[in-house]
Amino acid sequence: MKLPDNSLSQKQVSHSGRLRILDEAERLFRTRGYNAVTMRDIAREVGIRQASLYYHFPSKEQLFVAVTEQMFERHRTGLQQAIDDAGDELRSQLHAAGGWFLSQPPIHFLSMFHNDMPSLGEDNIKRLAICSQQCVFEPLRQTFIEAQQRGEIRHTPPESLTGFFLSVIESIPFVLTGSDAVSGKVVVDEMISVLLDGLKPQVERD
Amino acid sequence: MKLPDNSLSQKQVSHSGRLRILDEAERLFRTRGYNAVTMRDIAREVGIRQASLYYHFPSKEQLFVAVTEQMFERHRTGLQQAIDDAGDELRSQLHAAGGWFLSQPPIHFLSMFHNDMPSLGEDNIKRLAICSQQCVFEPLRQTFIEAQQRGEIRHTPPESLTGFFLSVIESIPFVLTGSDAVSGKVVVDEMISVLLDGLKPQVERD
DNA sequence: ATTATCTATAGATCTATAGATAATGC
DNA sequence: ATTATCTATAGATCTATAGATAATGC
């Protein structure tokens, strides 16, 4: 099974079968989690029978892995692009990163690690852990490191800052449940302001 | 294929059956989530047969609700106590709150709202949402409000600050997975420092 | 001949109920 | 008589496989 070679003429008007499945599965897995979504649910959304999914993917687990890698990969390119286009100031870079995440459906990292991944085989757990690390964590970590090298913020473990940033992003859908008088953008902007004020370089005034 | 040899001579040292069930169920639900835990799993841990659980609780869902309310209630008293004992400075209050959460197994709020609660009936969802609000959110929110009234920090929606604080607490088990050279305490201390520096009252600077 | 679907079903679970049985308290 | 357990099982699912069938490409 290779990539479908592109000699397909008008076969895929918008979506080949495989891509439709990936898209619908991603939406369902994201909103309800791996265990709560059945192959029947996915098939229903795609408009085929449950057994037909097994022509494209050998198992529910492999489908989930494919879906999740696709999603992380999309975040890697989108996030990197957003940061690169945002100039060379940490503040604008963080706003760009925040804007990127707000433009996408939430990843639900914590749920994924806590609920979904334990249902997978060990190899796939490791694989997805590495993938998330490289696609989402690493670009942000690098951004903080460079800001520290430029002296824009004081020295604090960049892993902590990345966790800090992402945990706020991830909790936005949750925070907004209470009072929807606030939008995600506002919460992220507040967070970035607090973060940057709190990380001002330790000048020896005072 | 009979009794799993119960070599305990005195049946129950400290716990009635119902409390044993609540405790084991809490541990399992917390570590694996509502859907991934079966009544059989809980029964196995308690040392009884699966059907016997239904003598104490009418359904898996009711058991989960009882377990979760118990847990939130424990957080309410523990958290309030920690804050009350911490003097009247925001910094020490936040350290106390952080220490409380670190002393407890993680709540996994986001997983609970995203994966567990959608499997419950609407009434129970609302019930648990209110319970978490009152037991965990409200004490923290009140703490931030009072600090603002004392002028210790600048004015920022206390709901955002609470979400901020909790989201970092919640992501600690996750952040630590990468590099366990850092302890939870260190991450929380860093977070509090950044938060307090970032929230310094708006003196006219620059 | 290949690709993509379908029907039918095996084999595992899981929740919950029914009714029997043992232990305890009066 | 009450309390707490047990065995057995009904009734729903769910994943995955086997084999038939239709559509497409050469």
Coordinates of C-alpha atoms (C1' of nucleotides) in Angstrom, one line a residue:
Chain A
M1 CA 0.0 0.0 0.0
K2 CA 1.6 3.1 -1.3
L3 CA 0.4 6.6 -1.8
P4 CA -2.3 6.5 -4.5
D5 CA -0.4 7.6 -7.6
N6 CA -1.7 10.8 -9.0
S7 CA -2.6 9.4 -12.4
L8 CA -6.1 9.3 -11.1
S9 CA -7.9 11.6 -13.5
Q10 CA -11.2 12.8 -12.1
K11 CA -11.4 10.1 -9.6
Q12 CA -11.2 12.3 -6.6
V13 CA -13.5 15.1 -7.2
S14 CA -12.8 16.4 -3.7
H15 CA -11.9 13.4 -1.7
S16 CA -10.8 9.8 -2.3
G17 CA -12.3 7.2 0.0
R18 CA -9.3 7.0 2.1
L19 CA -9.1 10.7 2.7
R20 CA -12.8 11.0 3.5
I21 CA -12.2 8.3 6.1
L22 CA -9.2 10.1 7.6
D23 CA -11.1 13.4 7.8
E24 CA -14.2 12.0 9.4
A25 CA -12.3 9.8 11.7
E26 CA -10.2 12.8 12.8
R27 CA -13.2 14.8 13.6
L28 CA -14.8 12.0 15.6
F29 CA -11.7 10.9 17.5
R30 CA -11.0 14.5 18.4
T31 CA -14.5 15.3 19.7
R32 CA -15.2 12.0 21.5
G33 CA -11.9 10.3 22.0
Y34 CA -10.5 7.0 20.7
N35 CA -12.5 4.6 22.9
A36 CA -15.9 6.3 22.6
V37 CA -15.8 6.3 18.8
T38 CA -16.7 3.0 17.1
M39 CA -15.8 1.9 13.6
R40 CA -19.5 2.0 12.9
D41 CA -19.7 5.7 13.9
I42 CA -16.9 6.5 11.4
A43 CA -18.4 4.4 8.6
R44 CA -21.8 6.1 9.2
E45 CA -20.2 9.6 8.8
V46 CA -18.4 8.5 5.6
G47 CA -21.5 6.9 4.3
I48 CA -20.2 3.3 3.9
R49 CA -20.6 0.1 5.9
Q50 CA -18.4 -0.5 8.9
A51 CA -16.6 -3.5 7.4
S52 CA -15.5 -1.5 4.4
L53 CA -13.2 0.6 6.6
Y54 CA -11.0 -2.5 6.9
Y55 CA -10.2 -2.3 3.2
H56 CA -8.4 1.0 3.8
F57 CA -7.0 0.5 7.3
P58 CA -6.1 -2.8 8.9
S59 CA -7.4 -1.9 12.3
K60 CA -9.0 0.8 14.4
E61 CA -5.7 1.4 16.1
Q62 CA -3.8 1.9 12.8
L63 CA -6.5 4.3 11.7
F64 CA -6.2 6.3 14.8
V65 CA -2.4 6.4 14.4
A66 CA -2.7 7.6 10.8
V67 CA -5.2 10.2 11.8
T68 CA -3.2 11.5 14.7
E69 CA 0.1 11.7 12.8
Q70 CA -1.7 13.6 10.0
M71 CA -3.0 16.0 12.5
F72 CA 0.3 16.6 14.2
E73 CA 2.0 17.0 10.9
R74 CA -0.5 19.7 10.0
H75 CA 0.3 21.5 13.3
R76 CA 4.0 21.3 12.6
T77 CA 3.9 23.1 9.3
G78 CA 1.2 25.5 10.3
L79 CA 2.8 26.4 13.6
Q80 CA 6.3 26.8 12.1
Q81 CA 4.9 28.9 9.3
A82 CA 3.0 31.2 11.7
I83 CA 6.1 31.7 13.9
D84 CA 8.4 32.3 11.0
D85 CA 6.1 34.9 9.5
A86 CA 5.8 36.7 12.8
G87 CA 9.1 38.7 12.8
D88 CA 11.7 38.2 15.4
E89 CA 10.1 39.4 18.5
L90 CA 8.9 36.9 21.1
R91 CA 5.7 38.7 21.7
S92 CA 4.6 38.6 18.1
Q93 CA 5.8 35.1 17.7
L94 CA 3.7 34.0 20.6
H95 CA 0.7 35.8 19.3
A96 CA 1.1 34.1 16.0
A97 CA 1.5 30.7 17.7
G98 CA -1.6 31.4 19.8
G99 CA -3.5 32.5 16.7
W100 CA -2.5 29.3 14.9
F101 CA -3.9 27.1 17.7
L102 CA -7.1 29.1 17.9
S103 CA -7.5 28.7 14.2
Q104 CA -7.5 24.9 14.6
P105 CA -9.8 22.5 16.5
P106 CA -8.3 21.8 19.9
I107 CA -5.8 18.9 20.1
H108 CA -6.9 17.8 23.6
F109 CA -3.3 16.7 24.4
L110 CA -4.0 15.7 28.0
S111 CA -7.0 13.5 27.1
M112 CA -5.1 12.0 24.3
F113 CA -2.2 11.0 26.6
H114 CA -4.4 10.0 29.5
N115 CA -7.3 8.3 27.8
D116 CA -6.5 7.4 24.2
M117 CA -2.9 6.4 24.1
P118 CA -3.1 3.8 26.9
S119 CA -5.5 1.8 24.7
L120 CA -2.8 1.5 22.0
G121 CA 0.1 -0.8 21.6
E122 CA 3.4 0.2 23.1
D123 CA 5.1 0.9 19.8
N124 CA 2.3 3.2 18.7
I125 CA 2.3 5.0 22.0
K126 CA 6.0 5.8 21.6
R127 CA 5.5 6.8 18.0
L128 CA 2.8 9.3 18.7
A129 CA 4.6 10.6 21.7
I130 CA 7.7 11.4 19.6
C131 CA 5.5 12.8 16.8
S132 CA 3.8 15.2 19.2
Q133 CA 7.1 16.2 20.7
Q134 CA 8.6 17.0 17.3
C135 CA 5.6 18.7 15.7
V136 CA 4.2 20.8 18.6
F137 CA 6.6 21.0 21.5
E138 CA 9.9 21.5 19.7
P139 CA 8.9 24.5 17.5
L140 CA 7.7 26.3 20.6
R141 CA 10.7 25.3 22.7
Q142 CA 13.0 26.6 20.0
T143 CA 11.1 29.9 19.9
F144 CA 11.6 30.4 23.7
I145 CA 15.3 29.4 23.5
E146 CA 16.0 31.9 20.8
A147 CA 14.2 34.6 22.7
Q148 CA 16.4 33.8 25.7
Q149 CA 19.5 34.0 23.5
R150 CA 18.4 37.4 22.3
G151 CA 18.0 38.4 25.9
E152 CA 14.3 39.2 25.5
I153 CA 13.3 37.1 28.5
R154 CA 15.1 35.8 31.5
H155 CA 16.5 32.3 31.7
T156 CA 13.8 29.8 32.7
P157 CA 13.7 26.2 31.5
P158 CA 12.2 26.4 28.0
E159 CA 10.4 23.1 28.5
S160 CA 8.5 24.7 31.4
L161 CA 7.6 27.7 29.3
T162 CA 6.4 25.5 26.5
G163 CA 4.3 23.5 28.9
F164 CA 3.0 26.7 30.4
F165 CA 2.0 28.1 27.0
L166 CA 0.4 24.9 25.8
S167 CA -1.4 24.1 29.0
V168 CA -3.2 27.4 28.8
I169 CA -4.0 26.9 25.1
E170 CA -5.4 23.5 25.8
S171 CA -7.6 24.6 28.7
I172 CA -9.2 27.3 26.7
P173 CA -12.2 25.3 25.6
F174 CA -12.7 24.5 29.2
V175 CA -12.2 27.9 30.6
L176 CA -14.7 29.4 28.1
T177 CA -17.4 27.0 29.2
G178 CA -18.0 29.1 32.3
S179 CA -18.3 32.6 30.9
D180 CA -18.5 32.9 27.2
A181 CA -18.3 36.7 27.6
V182 CA -14.6 36.1 26.9
S183 CA -13.2 34.8 23.7
G184 CA -10.2 32.5 23.3
K185 CA -8.2 35.4 21.8
V186 CA -8.7 37.5 24.9
V187 CA -7.6 34.7 27.2
V188 CA -4.5 34.0 25.1
D189 CA -3.6 37.7 24.9
E190 CA -3.9 38.0 28.7
M191 CA -1.7 34.9 29.1
I192 CA 1.0 36.2 26.8
S193 CA 1.0 39.6 28.5
V194 CA 1.3 38.0 32.0
L195 CA 4.0 35.7 30.7
L196 CA 6.1 38.4 29.1
D197 CA 5.8 40.8 32.1
G198 CA 6.6 37.9 34.4
L199 CA 9.7 36.9 32.3
K200 CA 11.2 40.3 31.9
P201 CA 15.0 40.0 32.0
Q202 CA 16.2 40.3 35.5
V203 CA 17.8 43.7 35.1
E204 CA 19.7 44.8 38.2
R205 CA 17.6 47.8 38.9
D206 CA 15.4 47.9 41.8
Chain B
M1 CA -13.4 -22.1 38.8
K2 CA -14.4 -20.8 42.2
L3 CA -13.6 -18.2 44.7
P4 CA -10.3 -16.4 44.1
D5 CA -8.8 -17.8 47.3
N6 CA -9.4 -15.1 49.8
S7 CA -6.6 -15.7 52.2
L8 CA -7.5 -12.7 54.4
S9 CA -8.6 -14.0 57.7
Q10 CA -10.3 -11.0 59.1
K11 CA -12.5 -9.9 56.3
Q12 CA -12.3 -6.1 56.5
V13 CA -9.8 -4.5 58.6
S14 CA -10.9 -0.9 58.3
H15 CA -13.3 -0.5 55.5
S16 CA -16.8 -1.4 54.9
G17 CA -17.6 -2.9 51.5
R18 CA -19.1 0.3 50.2
L19 CA -16.1 2.4 51.1
R20 CA -13.6 -0.1 49.6
I21 CA -15.6 0.1 46.4
L22 CA -15.5 3.8 46.4
D23 CA -11.8 3.9 47.0
E24 CA -10.8 1.3 44.4
A25 CA -13.2 2.8 41.9
E26 CA -11.8 6.2 42.4
R27 CA -8.3 5.0 41.8
L28 CA -9.2 3.1 38.7
F29 CA -11.5 5.8 37.2
R30 CA -8.8 8.4 37.9
T31 CA -6.0 6.4 36.2
R32 CA -7.8 5.0 33.2
G33 CA -11.0 7.1 32.9
Y34 CA -14.6 6.2 33.0
N35 CA -15.0 4.3 29.8
A36 CA -11.8 2.3 30.0
V37 CA -12.7 0.9 33.5
T38 CA -15.2 -2.0 33.6
M39 CA -17.3 -3.0 36.6
R40 CA -15.3 -6.3 36.5
D41 CA -12.1 -4.3 36.9
I42 CA -13.4 -2.6 40.0
A43 CA -14.8 -5.8 41.4
R44 CA -11.4 -7.5 40.9
E45 CA -9.6 -4.9 42.9
V46 CA -12.1 -5.0 45.7
G47 CA -12.0 -8.8 45.7
I48 CA -15.7 -9.5 45.0
R49 CA -17.7 -10.6 41.9
Q50 CA -18.8 -8.0 39.4
A51 CA -22.5 -8.4 40.0
S52 CA -22.0 -7.8 43.7
L53 CA -21.2 -4.2 43.0
Y54 CA -24.8 -3.6 42.1
Y55 CA -25.9 -4.3 45.6
H56 CA -24.1 -1.1 46.6
F57 CA -24.6 1.1 43.5
P58 CA -27.4 0.9 41.1
S59 CA -25.3 1.5 38.0
K60 CA -21.8 2.2 36.8
E61 CA -22.8 5.8 36.2
Q62 CA -24.1 6.3 39.7
L63 CA -20.9 4.8 41.1
F64 CA -18.8 7.2 39.0
V65 CA -20.9 10.2 40.2
A66 CA -20.5 9.2 43.8
V67 CA -16.8 8.7 43.4
T68 CA -16.3 12.0 41.7
E69 CA -18.4 14.0 44.1
Q70 CA -16.4 12.4 47.0
M71 CA -13.2 13.4 45.3
F72 CA -14.3 17.0 44.7
E73 CA -15.5 17.4 48.2
R74 CA -12.1 16.3 49.5
H75 CA -10.5 18.9 47.3
R76 CA -12.8 21.6 48.6
T77 CA -12.0 21.1 52.2
G78 CA -8.3 20.4 51.6
L79 CA -7.8 23.3 49.3
Q80 CA -9.7 25.8 51.5
Q81 CA -7.8 24.7 54.5
A82 CA -4.5 25.1 52.8
I83 CA -5.3 28.6 51.6
D84 CA -6.7 29.6 55.0
D85 CA -3.6 28.4 56.8
A86 CA -1.3 30.3 54.5
G87 CA -1.6 33.8 55.8
D88 CA -2.9 36.7 53.8
E89 CA -0.4 37.1 51.1
L90 CA -1.3 35.9 47.6
R91 CA 2.2 34.3 47.1
S92 CA 2.0 32.1 50.1
Q93 CA -1.7 31.3 49.4
L94 CA -0.8 30.1 45.9
H95 CA 2.1 28.1 47.1
A96 CA -0.2 26.4 49.6
A97 CA -2.8 25.7 46.9
G98 CA -0.1 24.3 44.6
G99 CA 1.2 22.2 47.5
W100 CA -2.3 20.8 48.1
F101 CA -2.8 19.8 44.5
L102 CA 0.7 18.2 44.4
S103 CA -0.1 16.3 47.5
Q104 CA -3.1 14.7 45.8
P105 CA -3.4 12.4 42.7
P106 CA -4.1 14.5 39.7
I107 CA -7.8 15.3 38.9
H108 CA -7.4 15.2 35.1
F109 CA -10.1 17.8 34.7
L110 CA -9.8 18.1 31.0
S111 CA -10.0 14.4 30.4
M112 CA -12.9 14.2 32.7
F113 CA -14.9 16.9 30.9
H114 CA -13.9 15.7 27.5
N115 CA -14.0 11.9 27.8
D116 CA -15.8 10.9 30.9
M117 CA -18.7 13.3 31.3
P118 CA -20.1 13.0 27.8
S119 CA -20.9 9.3 28.6
L120 CA -23.1 10.3 31.5
G121 CA -26.7 11.5 31.6
E122 CA -27.4 15.2 31.2
D123 CA -28.4 15.6 34.9
N124 CA -25.2 14.0 36.1
I125 CA -23.1 16.1 33.8
K126 CA -24.6 19.3 35.2
R127 CA -24.3 18.0 38.7
L128 CA -20.6 17.3 38.4
A129 CA -19.9 20.5 36.5
I130 CA -21.4 22.5 39.4
C131 CA -19.6 20.4 42.0
S132 CA -16.3 21.0 40.4
Q133 CA -17.0 24.7 40.1
Q134 CA -17.9 25.0 43.7
C135 CA -15.2 22.7 45.1
V136 CA -12.1 23.7 43.0
F137 CA -12.7 26.8 41.0
E138 CA -14.5 29.0 43.4
P139 CA -12.0 28.8 46.3
L140 CA -9.2 29.8 43.9
R141 CA -11.3 32.5 42.2
Q142 CA -12.1 34.0 45.6
T143 CA -8.4 34.0 46.5
F144 CA -7.5 36.0 43.4
I145 CA -10.4 38.4 43.9
E146 CA -9.3 39.2 47.5
A147 CA -5.7 39.7 46.3
Q148 CA -7.0 42.2 43.8
Q149 CA -9.0 44.0 46.5
R150 CA -5.9 44.2 48.6
G151 CA -4.1 45.7 45.6
E152 CA -1.5 42.9 45.5
I153 CA -2.1 42.2 41.8
R154 CA -3.5 44.2 38.9
H155 CA -7.0 43.8 37.8
T156 CA -7.4 40.8 35.4
P157 CA -10.5 38.6 35.2
P158 CA -10.1 36.2 38.2
E159 CA -11.7 33.4 36.1
S160 CA -8.8 33.7 33.7
L161 CA -6.3 33.6 36.5
T162 CA -8.0 30.6 38.0
G163 CA -8.0 28.8 34.6
F164 CA -4.4 29.8 34.2
F165 CA -3.3 28.4 37.5
L166 CA -5.3 25.2 37.2
S167 CA -4.2 24.5 33.7
V168 CA -0.6 24.5 34.7
I169 CA -1.3 22.3 37.7
E170 CA -3.2 19.9 35.5
S171 CA -0.5 19.7 32.9
I172 CA 2.3 18.9 35.4
P173 CA 2.0 15.1 35.0
F174 CA 2.4 15.6 31.3
V175 CA 5.2 18.2 31.4
L176 CA 7.2 16.0 33.7
T177 CA 7.0 13.0 31.3
G178 CA 9.6 14.6 29.1
S179 CA 12.4 15.5 31.6
D180 CA 12.0 14.2 35.1
A181 CA 15.0 16.3 36.1
V182 CA 12.3 18.7 37.2
S183 CA 9.8 18.0 40.0
G184 CA 6.3 19.2 40.1
K185 CA 7.2 21.6 43.0
V186 CA 9.7 23.4 40.8
V187 CA 7.3 23.8 37.9
V188 CA 4.6 25.2 40.2
D189 CA 7.1 27.6 41.9
E190 CA 8.2 28.9 38.5
M191 CA 4.6 29.3 37.4
I192 CA 3.8 31.3 40.6
S193 CA 6.8 33.5 40.2
V194 CA 6.0 34.3 36.6
L195 CA 2.4 34.9 37.4
L196 CA 3.1 37.3 40.3
D197 CA 5.8 39.2 38.4
G198 CA 3.5 39.4 35.4
L199 CA 0.6 40.6 37.5
K200 CA 2.4 43.3 39.4
P201 CA 0.2 46.3 40.0
Q202 CA 0.4 48.7 37.1
V203 CA 2.9 51.2 38.3
E204 CA 3.9 53.6 35.7
R205 CA 7.0 52.1 34.2
D206 CA 9.1 52.7 31.2
Chain C
dA1 C1' -7.7 -7.9 -13.1
dT2 C1' -8.2 -4.6 -9.7
dT3 C1' -10.5 -1.7 -6.6
dA4 C1' -14.0 -0.7 -3.4
dT5 C1' -17.8 -1.8 -1.5
dC6 C1' -21.4 -5.1 0.6
dT7 C1' -23.7 -8.9 3.7
dA8 C1' -23.2 -12.0 7.3
dT9 C1' -21.2 -13.5 11.3
dA10 C1' -17.7 -15.3 14.8
dG11 C1' -15.8 -14.3 19.0
dA12 C1' -15.2 -11.0 22.8
dT13 C1' -16.7 -8.0 25.8
dC14 C1' -19.7 -5.2 29.0
dT15 C1' -23.8 -3.7 31.8
dA16 C1' -27.3 -5.2 34.4
dT17 C1' -30.9 -8.5 36.3
dA18 C1' -32.7 -12.8 38.6
dG19 C1' -32.5 -15.8 41.9
dA20 C1' -29.7 -18.7 45.1
dT21 C1' -26.8 -18.8 49.2
dA22 C1' -24.2 -17.7 53.2
dA23 C1' -23.5 -14.9 57.3
dT24 C1' -25.2 -11.9 60.9
dG25 C1' -28.4 -9.9 64.3
dC26 C1' -32.6 -10.5 67.1
Chain D
dA1 C1' -35.1 -10.7 58.7
dT2 C1' -31.4 -8.3 56.8
dT3 C1' -27.1 -7.8 54.6
dA4 C1' -23.8 -9.0 51.4
dT5 C1' -22.3 -11.9 48.4
dC6 C1' -22.5 -15.5 44.6
dT7 C1' -23.7 -18.0 39.9
dA8 C1' -25.7 -17.7 35.6
dT9 C1' -27.3 -15.3 31.8
dA10 C1' -29.9 -12.0 28.8
dG11 C1' -29.3 -8.5 25.7
dA12 C1' -26.2 -5.1 23.6
dT13 C1' -22.3 -3.8 21.6
dC14 C1' -17.8 -3.9 19.1
dT15 C1' -13.8 -5.4 16.3
dA16 C1' -12.4 -8.0 12.7
dT17 C1' -12.8 -11.7 9.1
dA18 C1' -14.7 -14.3 5.0
dG19 C1' -16.6 -14.3 1.0
dA20 C1' -19.9 -12.2 -2.5
dT21 C1' -20.7 -8.4 -5.7
dA22 C1' -20.4 -4.3 -8.4
dA23 C1' -17.7 -0.9 -10.8
dT24 C1' -13.7 0.5 -13.3
dG25 C1' -9.5 0.1 -16.3
dC26 C1' -7.1 -2.4 -19.9

